[in-house]
Amino acid sequence: MALFKYSMSEVTANLKSICDKISCAAKKRAPEYQYYEPRLVAVSKLQPTKSIVSAYEAGQRHFGENYVNELEEKAYSPLILEKCKEIRWHFIGNLQRNKVNKILNIPNLYIIETVSSNKLANALNNSWPKFRKDDSKLNVMVQVNTSQEKEKNGCDVAEVSTLVKYVIENCPNLKFIGLMTIGMFGYDVSNGPNPDFICLIKCREKVCDELGIDMKDIELSMGMSNDYEHAIELGSTSVRVGSAIFGERPPKNN
């Protein structure tokens, strides 16, 4: 099957359409979720730098990448450095501790969304001072394996509060800002609310209750190309959308 890549004008049109849908979905949220504007993270995994520039020039600023080496290559690309000076990179893939220094050296790194253990939190906390330019903390989210699938990364649902507490109390160089889940692929929303999204919402409630944190201070990163509107209606603060913006991804080995 031939790959279909969107042109710059199509990327621009797709972004506008998605932003419009996000705004419509946001109006359907419960009153307690009306205090923020949902963030769109354009997942540029395996997409060419020209597509990233097209989205950036259309107004998109937040971009998500899954692989450290690919993010490094793109972030240091002369085209990105020249054309996308205010880009904000989200790392949304599995992060191995031996690649922590490489990821923290990325220019315009905005957040690591996939902290799933004390050990990874420690590694990020200990290394960050070597790379930051001021007293700023590194934004992090705790990834939760809400679907409890063995092949998925993320901490166990029962350990969320413990890990969040550890980050807050033992990692002064990190700023905990929310929870993230990938969830099970292919869920049919006609069957009702996505149980993975409901699970993440309940995790936030538990963290707030047990650690005395205001709900407004804990973001929820959930929802992708096929279900981002549903996720926003349920209270997602950040959705990760790739193929709906850029078109089908090329194979990884390309």
PDB file of C-alpha atoms in Angstrom:
ATOM      1  CA  MET A   1       0.000   0.000   0.000  1.00  0.00           C
ATOM      2  CA  ALA A   2       1.420   3.365  -1.022  1.00  0.00           C
ATOM      3  CA  LEU A   3       2.127   5.903   1.693  1.00  0.00           C
ATOM      4  CA  PHE A   4       0.192   9.145   1.545  1.00  0.00           C
ATOM      5  CA  LYS A   5       1.989  12.250   2.788  1.00  0.00           C
ATOM      6  CA  TYR A   6       0.204  15.526   3.336  1.00  0.00           C
ATOM      7  CA  SER A   7       1.449  18.719   1.698  1.00  0.00           C
ATOM      8  CA  MET A   8       2.115  21.906   3.662  1.00  0.00           C
ATOM      9  CA  SER A   9      -1.332  23.268   2.795  1.00  0.00           C
ATOM     10  CA  GLU A  10      -2.966  20.000   3.853  1.00  0.00           C
ATOM     11  CA  VAL A  11      -1.055  19.953   7.162  1.00  0.00           C
ATOM     12  CA  THR A  12      -2.263  23.514   7.773  1.00  0.00           C
ATOM     13  CA  ALA A  13      -5.856  22.566   6.950  1.00  0.00           C
ATOM     14  CA  ASN A  14      -5.664  19.449   9.135  1.00  0.00           C
ATOM     15  CA  LEU A  15      -4.368  21.467  12.075  1.00  0.00           C
ATOM     16  CA  LYS A  16      -7.179  23.987  11.760  1.00  0.00           C
ATOM     17  CA  SER A  17      -9.772  21.221  11.568  1.00  0.00           C
ATOM     18  CA  ILE A  18      -8.347  19.452  14.632  1.00  0.00           C
ATOM     19  CA  CYS A  19      -8.137  22.685  16.627  1.00  0.00           C
ATOM     20  CA  ASP A  20     -11.767  23.426  15.754  1.00  0.00           C
ATOM     21  CA  LYS A  21     -12.786  19.937  16.896  1.00  0.00           C
ATOM     22  CA  ILE A  22     -10.806  20.376  20.102  1.00  0.00           C
ATOM     23  CA  SER A  23     -12.664  23.634  20.807  1.00  0.00           C
ATOM     24  CA  CYS A  24     -16.024  21.958  20.180  1.00  0.00           C
ATOM     25  CA  ALA A  25     -15.140  19.006  22.398  1.00  0.00           C
ATOM     26  CA  ALA A  26     -13.941  21.365  25.138  1.00  0.00           C
ATOM     27  CA  LYS A  27     -17.376  22.992  25.264  1.00  0.00           C
ATOM     28  CA  LYS A  28     -18.909  19.608  26.104  1.00  0.00           C
ATOM     29  CA  ARG A  29     -16.771  19.112  29.214  1.00  0.00           C
ATOM     30  CA  ALA A  30     -18.164  19.068  32.715  1.00  0.00           C
ATOM     31  CA  PRO A  31     -18.095  22.486  34.465  1.00  0.00           C
ATOM     32  CA  GLU A  32     -15.117  21.504  36.642  1.00  0.00           C
ATOM     33  CA  TYR A  33     -12.983  21.064  33.506  1.00  0.00           C
ATOM     34  CA  GLN A  34     -13.745  24.441  31.942  1.00  0.00           C
ATOM     35  CA  TYR A  35     -10.797  26.260  33.534  1.00  0.00           C
ATOM     36  CA  TYR A  36      -8.213  25.451  30.828  1.00  0.00           C
ATOM     37  CA  GLU A  37      -7.683  25.218  27.093  1.00  0.00           C
ATOM     38  CA  PRO A  38      -6.622  21.707  26.005  1.00  0.00           C
ATOM     39  CA  ARG A  39      -3.130  21.473  24.523  1.00  0.00           C
ATOM     40  CA  LEU A  40      -2.513  19.847  21.156  1.00  0.00           C
ATOM     41  CA  VAL A  41       0.770  17.944  20.895  1.00  0.00           C
ATOM     42  CA  ALA A  42       1.592  17.123  17.269  1.00  0.00           C
ATOM     43  CA  VAL A  43       3.217  13.690  17.245  1.00  0.00           C
ATOM     44  CA  SER A  44       5.935  13.945  14.630  1.00  0.00           C
ATOM     45  CA  LYS A  45       7.416  10.476  15.135  1.00  0.00           C
ATOM     46  CA  LEU A  46       8.936   9.202  11.870  1.00  0.00           C
ATOM     47  CA  GLN A  47       7.782  12.339  10.047  1.00  0.00           C
ATOM     48  CA  PRO A  48      10.255  14.455   8.025  1.00  0.00           C
ATOM     49  CA  THR A  49      11.498  17.777   9.390  1.00  0.00           C
ATOM     50  CA  LYS A  50       9.766  19.612   6.535  1.00  0.00           C
ATOM     51  CA  SER A  51       6.398  18.429   7.857  1.00  0.00           C
ATOM     52  CA  ILE A  52       7.289  19.699  11.329  1.00  0.00           C
ATOM     53  CA  VAL A  53       8.200  23.085   9.874  1.00  0.00           C
ATOM     54  CA  SER A  54       4.897  23.164   7.964  1.00  0.00           C
ATOM     55  CA  ALA A  55       2.957  22.568  11.181  1.00  0.00           C
ATOM     56  CA  TYR A  56       5.084  25.089  13.069  1.00  0.00           C
ATOM     57  CA  GLU A  57       4.500  27.755  10.454  1.00  0.00           C
ATOM     58  CA  ALA A  58       0.765  27.044  10.767  1.00  0.00           C
ATOM     59  CA  GLY A  59       0.986  27.959  14.443  1.00  0.00           C
ATOM     60  CA  GLN A  60       1.713  24.621  16.143  1.00  0.00           C
ATOM     61  CA  ARG A  61       4.345  24.782  18.912  1.00  0.00           C
ATOM     62  CA  HIS A  62       4.171  21.538  20.891  1.00  0.00           C
ATOM     63  CA  PHE A  63       5.569  18.415  19.195  1.00  0.00           C
ATOM     64  CA  GLY A  64       5.907  14.866  20.533  1.00  0.00           C
ATOM     65  CA  GLU A  65       8.635  12.345  19.750  1.00  0.00           C
ATOM     66  CA  ASN A  66       9.011   8.698  20.820  1.00  0.00           C
ATOM     67  CA  TYR A  67      12.660   7.903  20.084  1.00  0.00           C
ATOM     68  CA  VAL A  68      15.631   9.643  21.666  1.00  0.00           C
ATOM     69  CA  ASN A  69      17.938   9.369  18.651  1.00  0.00           C
ATOM     70  CA  GLU A  70      15.258  10.622  16.273  1.00  0.00           C
ATOM     71  CA  LEU A  71      14.420  13.550  18.535  1.00  0.00           C
ATOM     72  CA  GLU A  72      18.090  14.443  18.814  1.00  0.00           C
ATOM     73  CA  GLU A  73      18.484  14.393  15.040  1.00  0.00           C
ATOM     74  CA  LYS A  74      15.421  16.577  14.498  1.00  0.00           C
ATOM     75  CA  ALA A  75      16.073  19.018  17.332  1.00  0.00           C
ATOM     76  CA  TYR A  76      19.565  19.729  16.000  1.00  0.00           C
ATOM     77  CA  SER A  77      18.462  19.865  12.380  1.00  0.00           C
ATOM     78  CA  PRO A  78      19.581  23.195  10.836  1.00  0.00           C
ATOM     79  CA  LEU A  79      16.088  23.563   9.355  1.00  0.00           C
ATOM     80  CA  ILE A  80      14.379  23.172  12.751  1.00  0.00           C
ATOM     81  CA  LEU A  81      16.904  25.391  14.521  1.00  0.00           C
ATOM     82  CA  GLU A  82      16.395  28.121  11.928  1.00  0.00           C
ATOM     83  CA  LYS A  83      12.645  27.909  11.356  1.00  0.00           C
ATOM     84  CA  CYS A  84      11.268  26.684  14.713  1.00  0.00           C
ATOM     85  CA  LYS A  85      12.948  28.726  17.417  1.00  0.00           C
ATOM     86  CA  GLU A  86      10.031  28.438  19.866  1.00  0.00           C
ATOM     87  CA  ILE A  87       9.305  24.739  19.359  1.00  0.00           C
ATOM     88  CA  ARG A  88       8.509  22.751  22.500  1.00  0.00           C
ATOM     89  CA  TRP A  89       9.493  19.105  22.450  1.00  0.00           C
ATOM     90  CA  HIS A  90       7.550  16.501  24.425  1.00  0.00           C
ATOM     91  CA  PHE A  91       9.256  13.151  24.888  1.00  0.00           C
ATOM     92  CA  ILE A  92       6.463  10.572  24.885  1.00  0.00           C
ATOM     93  CA  GLY A  93       8.350   7.294  24.383  1.00  0.00           C
ATOM     94  CA  ASN A  94      10.037   4.777  26.640  1.00  0.00           C
ATOM     95  CA  LEU A  95      13.140   6.405  28.125  1.00  0.00           C
ATOM     96  CA  GLN A  96      16.073   4.205  29.120  1.00  0.00           C
ATOM     97  CA  ARG A  97      18.306   5.543  31.879  1.00  0.00           C
ATOM     98  CA  ASN A  98      21.415   5.243  29.707  1.00  0.00           C
ATOM     99  CA  LYS A  99      19.909   7.853  27.348  1.00  0.00           C
ATOM    100  CA  VAL A 100      18.964  10.402  29.997  1.00  0.00           C
ATOM    101  CA  ASN A 101      21.916  12.710  29.299  1.00  0.00           C
ATOM    102  CA  LYS A 102      21.240  12.591  25.576  1.00  0.00           C
ATOM    103  CA  ILE A 103      17.578  13.564  25.993  1.00  0.00           C
ATOM    104  CA  LEU A 104      18.303  16.320  28.514  1.00  0.00           C
ATOM    105  CA  ASN A 105      20.735  17.945  26.093  1.00  0.00           C
ATOM    106  CA  ILE A 106      17.961  18.486  23.529  1.00  0.00           C
ATOM    107  CA  PRO A 107      17.371  22.180  22.773  1.00  0.00           C
ATOM    108  CA  ASN A 108      13.826  23.338  23.598  1.00  0.00           C
ATOM    109  CA  LEU A 109      12.996  20.195  25.567  1.00  0.00           C
ATOM    110  CA  TYR A 110       9.684  20.998  27.261  1.00  0.00           C
ATOM    111  CA  ILE A 111       8.711  17.845  29.131  1.00  0.00           C
ATOM    112  CA  ILE A 112       9.326  14.145  29.719  1.00  0.00           C
ATOM    113  CA  GLU A 113       5.859  12.570  29.796  1.00  0.00           C
ATOM    114  CA  THR A 114       6.966   9.026  30.541  1.00  0.00           C
ATOM    115  CA  VAL A 115       8.442   8.841  34.048  1.00  0.00           C
ATOM    116  CA  SER A 116       7.421   5.411  35.309  1.00  0.00           C
ATOM    117  CA  SER A 117       9.847   4.568  38.130  1.00  0.00           C
ATOM    118  CA  ASN A 118      11.822   6.035  41.015  1.00  0.00           C
ATOM    119  CA  LYS A 119      15.044   5.079  39.246  1.00  0.00           C
ATOM    120  CA  LEU A 120      14.213   7.052  36.111  1.00  0.00           C
ATOM    121  CA  ALA A 121      13.054  10.010  38.201  1.00  0.00           C
ATOM    122  CA  ASN A 122      16.350   9.928  40.102  1.00  0.00           C
ATOM    123  CA  ALA A 123      18.382   9.776  36.900  1.00  0.00           C
ATOM    124  CA  LEU A 124      16.568  12.787  35.448  1.00  0.00           C
ATOM    125  CA  ASN A 125      16.779  14.708  38.718  1.00  0.00           C
ATOM    126  CA  ASN A 126      20.500  14.096  39.147  1.00  0.00           C
ATOM    127  CA  SER A 127      21.412  14.960  35.555  1.00  0.00           C
ATOM    128  CA  TRP A 128      19.198  17.976  34.897  1.00  0.00           C
ATOM    129  CA  PRO A 129      21.435  20.561  36.680  1.00  0.00           C
ATOM    130  CA  LYS A 130      24.177  19.827  34.147  1.00  0.00           C
ATOM    131  CA  PHE A 131      21.967  20.942  31.270  1.00  0.00           C
ATOM    132  CA  ARG A 132      19.620  23.669  32.486  1.00  0.00           C
ATOM    133  CA  LYS A 133      20.562  27.266  31.780  1.00  0.00           C
ATOM    134  CA  ASP A 134      18.951  28.723  34.918  1.00  0.00           C
ATOM    135  CA  ASP A 135      17.130  27.548  38.032  1.00  0.00           C
ATOM    136  CA  SER A 136      14.237  26.100  36.037  1.00  0.00           C
ATOM    137  CA  LYS A 137      12.955  22.640  36.826  1.00  0.00           C
ATOM    138  CA  LEU A 138      12.365  19.908  34.268  1.00  0.00           C
ATOM    139  CA  ASN A 139       8.666  19.311  33.602  1.00  0.00           C
ATOM    140  CA  VAL A 140       7.681  15.662  34.002  1.00  0.00           C
ATOM    141  CA  MET A 141       4.572  13.526  33.923  1.00  0.00           C
ATOM    142  CA  VAL A 142       4.106  10.134  35.512  1.00  0.00           C
ATOM    143  CA  GLN A 143       3.081   7.532  32.958  1.00  0.00           C
ATOM    144  CA  VAL A 144       0.421   5.078  34.127  1.00  0.00           C
ATOM    145  CA  ASN A 145      -0.236   1.681  32.549  1.00  0.00           C
ATOM    146  CA  THR A 146      -4.007   1.996  32.809  1.00  0.00           C
ATOM    147  CA  SER A 147      -4.686  -0.933  30.469  1.00  0.00           C
ATOM    148  CA  GLN A 148      -2.332  -3.211  32.447  1.00  0.00           C
ATOM    149  CA  GLU A 149      -0.906  -4.644  29.233  1.00  0.00           C
ATOM    150  CA  LYS A 150       2.498  -6.260  29.707  1.00  0.00           C
ATOM    151  CA  GLU A 151       3.934  -4.697  26.556  1.00  0.00           C
ATOM    152  CA  LYS A 152       2.951  -1.185  27.669  1.00  0.00           C
ATOM    153  CA  ASN A 153       5.201   1.013  29.779  1.00  0.00           C
ATOM    154  CA  GLY A 154       4.055   2.952  32.808  1.00  0.00           C
ATOM    155  CA  CYS A 155       3.734   2.404  36.520  1.00  0.00           C
ATOM    156  CA  ASP A 156       1.013   0.229  38.007  1.00  0.00           C
ATOM    157  CA  VAL A 157      -2.232   1.989  38.900  1.00  0.00           C
ATOM    158  CA  ALA A 158      -1.738   1.089  42.559  1.00  0.00           C
ATOM    159  CA  GLU A 159       1.675   2.796  42.623  1.00  0.00           C
ATOM    160  CA  VAL A 160       0.757   6.168  41.119  1.00  0.00           C
ATOM    161  CA  SER A 161       0.458   8.146  44.360  1.00  0.00           C
ATOM    162  CA  THR A 162       3.667   6.617  45.697  1.00  0.00           C
ATOM    163  CA  LEU A 163       5.640   7.577  42.589  1.00  0.00           C
ATOM    164  CA  VAL A 164       4.184  11.085  42.430  1.00  0.00           C
ATOM    165  CA  LYS A 165       5.025  11.592  46.114  1.00  0.00           C
ATOM    166  CA  TYR A 166       8.563  10.368  45.487  1.00  0.00           C
ATOM    167  CA  VAL A 167       9.067  12.834  42.616  1.00  0.00           C
ATOM    168  CA  ILE A 168       7.717  15.756  44.630  1.00  0.00           C
ATOM    169  CA  GLU A 169       9.628  14.992  47.832  1.00  0.00           C
ATOM    170  CA  ASN A 170      12.907  13.580  46.492  1.00  0.00           C
ATOM    171  CA  CYS A 171      13.481  15.199  43.098  1.00  0.00           C
ATOM    172  CA  PRO A 172      13.930  18.956  43.606  1.00  0.00           C
ATOM    173  CA  ASN A 173      15.053  19.465  40.008  1.00  0.00           C
ATOM    174  CA  LEU A 174      11.832  18.017  38.587  1.00  0.00           C
ATOM    175  CA  LYS A 175       8.431  19.665  38.364  1.00  0.00           C
ATOM    176  CA  PHE A 176       5.571  17.164  38.448  1.00  0.00           C
ATOM    177  CA  ILE A 177       2.766  18.524  36.292  1.00  0.00           C
ATOM    178  CA  GLY A 178       0.535  15.575  35.468  1.00  0.00           C
ATOM    179  CA  LEU A 179      -0.321  12.000  34.557  1.00  0.00           C
ATOM    180  CA  MET A 180      -0.107  10.359  31.142  1.00  0.00           C
ATOM    181  CA  THR A 181      -1.487   7.167  29.634  1.00  0.00           C
ATOM    182  CA  ILE A 182      -1.382   5.510  26.241  1.00  0.00           C
ATOM    183  CA  GLY A 183      -4.255   3.148  26.940  1.00  0.00           C
ATOM    184  CA  MET A 184      -5.491   0.250  24.886  1.00  0.00           C
ATOM    185  CA  PHE A 185      -5.545   0.807  21.131  1.00  0.00           C
ATOM    186  CA  GLY A 186      -8.758   0.563  19.137  1.00  0.00           C
ATOM    187  CA  TYR A 187     -11.303   1.126  21.890  1.00  0.00           C
ATOM    188  CA  ASP A 188     -14.791   1.717  20.451  1.00  0.00           C
ATOM    189  CA  VAL A 189     -16.234   4.784  22.174  1.00  0.00           C
ATOM    190  CA  SER A 190     -19.740   3.673  21.160  1.00  0.00           C
ATOM    191  CA  ASN A 191     -19.403   1.215  24.048  1.00  0.00           C
ATOM    192  CA  GLY A 192     -19.182   4.097  26.517  1.00  0.00           C
ATOM    193  CA  PRO A 193     -16.381   6.134  28.098  1.00  0.00           C
ATOM    194  CA  ASN A 194     -12.898   4.733  27.519  1.00  0.00           C
ATOM    195  CA  PRO A 195     -12.029   2.788  30.700  1.00  0.00           C
ATOM    196  CA  ASP A 196      -8.362   3.814  30.424  1.00  0.00           C
ATOM    197  CA  PHE A 197      -9.328   7.482  30.489  1.00  0.00           C
ATOM    198  CA  ILE A 198     -11.686   6.915  33.420  1.00  0.00           C
ATOM    199  CA  CYS A 199      -8.870   5.088  35.191  1.00  0.00           C
ATOM    200  CA  LEU A 200      -6.455   8.009  34.727  1.00  0.00           C
ATOM    201  CA  ILE A 201      -9.067  10.450  36.007  1.00  0.00           C
ATOM    202  CA  LYS A 202      -9.523   8.283  39.111  1.00  0.00           C
ATOM    203  CA  CYS A 203      -5.739   8.127  39.550  1.00  0.00           C
ATOM    204  CA  ARG A 204      -5.664  11.926  39.611  1.00  0.00           C
ATOM    205  CA  GLU A 205      -8.463  12.010  42.175  1.00  0.00           C
ATOM    206  CA  LYS A 206      -6.542   9.577  44.370  1.00  0.00           C
ATOM    207  CA  VAL A 207      -3.298  11.552  44.080  1.00  0.00           C
ATOM    208  CA  CYS A 208      -5.127  14.774  44.957  1.00  0.00           C
ATOM    209  CA  ASP A 209      -6.800  13.189  47.972  1.00  0.00           C
ATOM    210  CA  GLU A 210      -3.715  11.426  49.309  1.00  0.00           C
ATOM    211  CA  LEU A 211      -1.146  14.164  48.658  1.00  0.00           C
ATOM    212  CA  GLY A 212      -3.292  17.253  49.108  1.00  0.00           C
ATOM    213  CA  ILE A 213      -2.766  18.569  45.562  1.00  0.00           C
ATOM    214  CA  ASP A 214      -5.317  20.778  43.800  1.00  0.00           C
ATOM    215  CA  MET A 215      -6.845  19.008  40.791  1.00  0.00           C
ATOM    216  CA  LYS A 216      -6.025  22.055  38.656  1.00  0.00           C
ATOM    217  CA  ASP A 217      -2.315  21.422  39.276  1.00  0.00           C
ATOM    218  CA  ILE A 218      -2.363  17.925  37.734  1.00  0.00           C
ATOM    219  CA  GLU A 219      -2.698  17.677  33.960  1.00  0.00           C
ATOM    220  CA  LEU A 220      -3.987  14.619  32.122  1.00  0.00           C
ATOM    221  CA  SER A 221      -2.229  13.625  28.894  1.00  0.00           C
ATOM    222  CA  MET A 222      -4.578  11.174  27.186  1.00  0.00           C
ATOM    223  CA  GLY A 223      -6.162  10.824  23.772  1.00  0.00           C
ATOM    224  CA  MET A 224      -4.675  10.346  20.297  1.00  0.00           C
ATOM    225  CA  SER A 225      -5.725  10.693  16.649  1.00  0.00           C
ATOM    226  CA  ASN A 226      -8.674   8.324  16.870  1.00  0.00           C
ATOM    227  CA  ASP A 227     -10.110   9.438  20.212  1.00  0.00           C
ATOM    228  CA  TYR A 228      -8.816  12.896  21.143  1.00  0.00           C
ATOM    229  CA  GLU A 229     -12.278  14.497  21.088  1.00  0.00           C
ATOM    230  CA  HIS A 230     -13.616  11.837  23.441  1.00  0.00           C
ATOM    231  CA  ALA A 231     -10.599  12.291  25.738  1.00  0.00           C
ATOM    232  CA  ILE A 232     -11.124  16.057  25.898  1.00  0.00           C
ATOM    233  CA  GLU A 233     -14.814  15.648  26.715  1.00  0.00           C
ATOM    234  CA  LEU A 234     -13.747  13.475  29.658  1.00  0.00           C
ATOM    235  CA  GLY A 235     -11.234  16.053  30.900  1.00  0.00           C
ATOM    236  CA  SER A 236      -7.938  15.543  29.062  1.00  0.00           C
ATOM    237  CA  THR A 237      -5.707  18.620  29.214  1.00  0.00           C
ATOM    238  CA  SER A 238      -3.303  17.443  26.511  1.00  0.00           C
ATOM    239  CA  VAL A 239      -3.903  15.259  23.452  1.00  0.00           C
ATOM    240  CA  ARG A 240      -1.249  13.643  21.246  1.00  0.00           C
ATOM    241  CA  VAL A 241      -2.245  13.649  17.578  1.00  0.00           C
ATOM    242  CA  GLY A 242      -0.019  12.447  14.739  1.00  0.00           C
ATOM    243  CA  SER A 243      -1.484  10.760  11.668  1.00  0.00           C
ATOM    244  CA  ALA A 244      -4.554  13.025  11.600  1.00  0.00           C
ATOM    245  CA  ILE A 245      -2.157  15.943  11.098  1.00  0.00           C
ATOM    246  CA  PHE A 246       0.683  14.533   9.024  1.00  0.00           C
ATOM    247  CA  GLY A 247      -0.778  11.474   7.321  1.00  0.00           C
ATOM    248  CA  GLU A 248       0.312   7.862   7.571  1.00  0.00           C
ATOM    249  CA  ARG A 249       3.710   7.273   9.172  1.00  0.00           C
ATOM    250  CA  PRO A 250       6.460   5.690   7.091  1.00  0.00           C
ATOM    251  CA  PRO A 251       7.928   2.419   8.371  1.00  0.00           C
ATOM    252  CA  LYS A 252      10.416   2.898  11.234  1.00  0.00           C
ATOM    253  CA  ASN A 253      13.328   1.435   9.248  1.00  0.00           C
ATOM    254  CA  ASN A 254      12.941   4.190   6.637  1.00  0.00           C
TER     255      ASN A 254
END
